[in-house]
């Protein structure tokens, strides 16, 4: 039986929600990852250090007792965020970054920023205090095609941010296009990107061919095959600018199987197993550890983990649902087989 032992990985982009949903999903992330960056797009959003500490305490309560897991908190940038908020965040050991959602771009982004110029003083402070900026990189103009929104964001906003704040550390989250891979690769070491399992495994046909498949609907939306291939090449390249971020984003099943279904794929139940399939399919299992366990920690200037996890080549079937009746979440690959098992 094939076996793969790697340093315990971290998830550099994860949604765990709060309340009952948090209790359902958090154990899956805590089971395989040592740390995860927790996204702040709750309702209402997590905008201050004080709110992040309350949220952090709720997460810590939900960690199963035998597991060693550290949540890394982020704050949600709004038009009211001040340079003082940035300074406060920089002085708190539990807060690692700010998240920039263009208003209206995705789930719970209404409180986000509609014009990046609005937050230039805040970006200046982030550069000064060395707090990373995590970006949902999509424009929201009604006349911009949904498949073009990432590329247009790079051309019209990200290039300007990178030009105007050369020392600001930036993560372009969940990249989905060749243009994003090229942009991140071409720019200095302050610019990195996370890549999700769904964008490595699937193109837009998975979402749209043979009927609409709501559990493959996430934002940024799945793209053409040529873009998926560019992402795979980036992930297996060994370039430390590209690292693991699942964007695991649970929604209740009935809110995804809906006339106006929510965006997000729940992948925490099998995150490293899904990535392992991608790396194996591309003859690059030797590159998985760097992507999953080293490069993100290095970018955030945190120590690499010391423990290991062990993956065995043994197939299992993903359940149709996780969670109690009232709280059911349909996972990525529900009812289908996965090749790798975490011991
Ligand atoms: O598909 C997504 N779901 N993309 C995001 O950017 C947000 C996330 C969520 O919170 O559900
Ligand atoms: Zn996300």
mmCIF file of C-alpha atoms and ligand atoms in Angstrom, residues 13 15 17 39 41 99 101 105-108 136 138 174 198 217-220 247-251 256 262-265, ligand 1:
data_model
loop_
_atom_site.group_PDB
_atom_site.id
_atom_site.type_symbol
_atom_site.label_atom_id
_atom_site.label_comp_id
_atom_site.label_asym_id
_atom_site.label_seq_id
_atom_site.Cartn_x
_atom_site.Cartn_y
_atom_site.Cartn_z
ATOM 1 C CA UNK A 13 -8.024 30.328 3.688
ATOM 2 C CA UNK A 15 -14.585 29.677 6.389
ATOM 3 C CA UNK A 17 -18.901 30.219 10.233
ATOM 4 C CA UNK A 39 -12.224 34.370 7.151
ATOM 5 C CA UNK A 41 -17.291 37.313 6.564
ATOM 6 C CA UNK A 99 -9.434 40.696 4.220
ATOM 7 C CA UNK A 101 -13.906 42.069 -0.145
ATOM 8 C CA UNK A 105 -18.414 40.316 -4.757
ATOM 9 C CA UNK A 106 -19.446 37.273 -2.741
ATOM 10 C CA UNK A 107 -21.126 35.814 0.376
ATOM 11 C CA UNK A 108 -21.587 38.481 3.078
ATOM 12 C CA UNK A 136 -10.970 38.580 -2.957
ATOM 13 C CA UNK A 138 -13.029 40.202 -8.460
ATOM 14 C CA UNK A 174 -8.348 31.500 -4.471
ATOM 15 C CA UNK A 198 -12.021 22.691 -6.596
ATOM 16 C CA UNK A 217 -20.777 26.811 -7.526
ATOM 17 C CA UNK A 218 -18.271 29.003 -5.768
ATOM 18 C CA UNK A 219 -16.762 32.450 -6.281
ATOM 19 C CA UNK A 220 -14.639 33.141 -8.164
ATOM 20 C CA UNK A 247 -11.725 28.290 0.749
ATOM 21 C CA UNK A 248 -13.862 25.596 2.361
ATOM 22 C CA UNK A 249 -17.163 27.476 2.561
ATOM 23 C CA UNK A 250 -20.044 25.476 4.039
ATOM 24 C CA UNK A 251 -23.655 26.422 3.382
ATOM 25 C CA UNK A 256 -27.236 25.719 -2.213
ATOM 26 C CA UNK A 262 -25.200 30.306 -2.216
ATOM 27 C CA UNK A 263 -21.596 30.334 -3.434
ATOM 28 C CA UNK A 264 -19.097 28.046 -1.754
ATOM 29 C CA UNK A 265 -17.797 24.465 -1.752
HETATM 30 O O1 LIG B 1 -17.578 30.649 -2.980
HETATM 31 C C1 LIG B 1 -17.307 31.407 -2.058
HETATM 32 N N1 LIG B 1 -17.844 31.261 -0.833
HETATM 33 N N2 LIG B 1 -16.473 32.417 -2.308
HETATM 34 C C2 LIG B 1 -16.247 33.365 -1.398
HETATM 35 O O2 LIG B 1 -15.504 34.256 -1.697
HETATM 36 C C3 LIG B 1 -16.946 33.350 -0.090
HETATM 37 C C4 LIG B 1 -17.362 32.011 0.267
HETATM 38 C C5 LIG B 1 -18.357 31.986 1.419
HETATM 39 O O3 LIG B 1 -18.120 32.639 2.432
HETATM 40 O O4 LIG B 1 -19.359 31.283 1.306
#
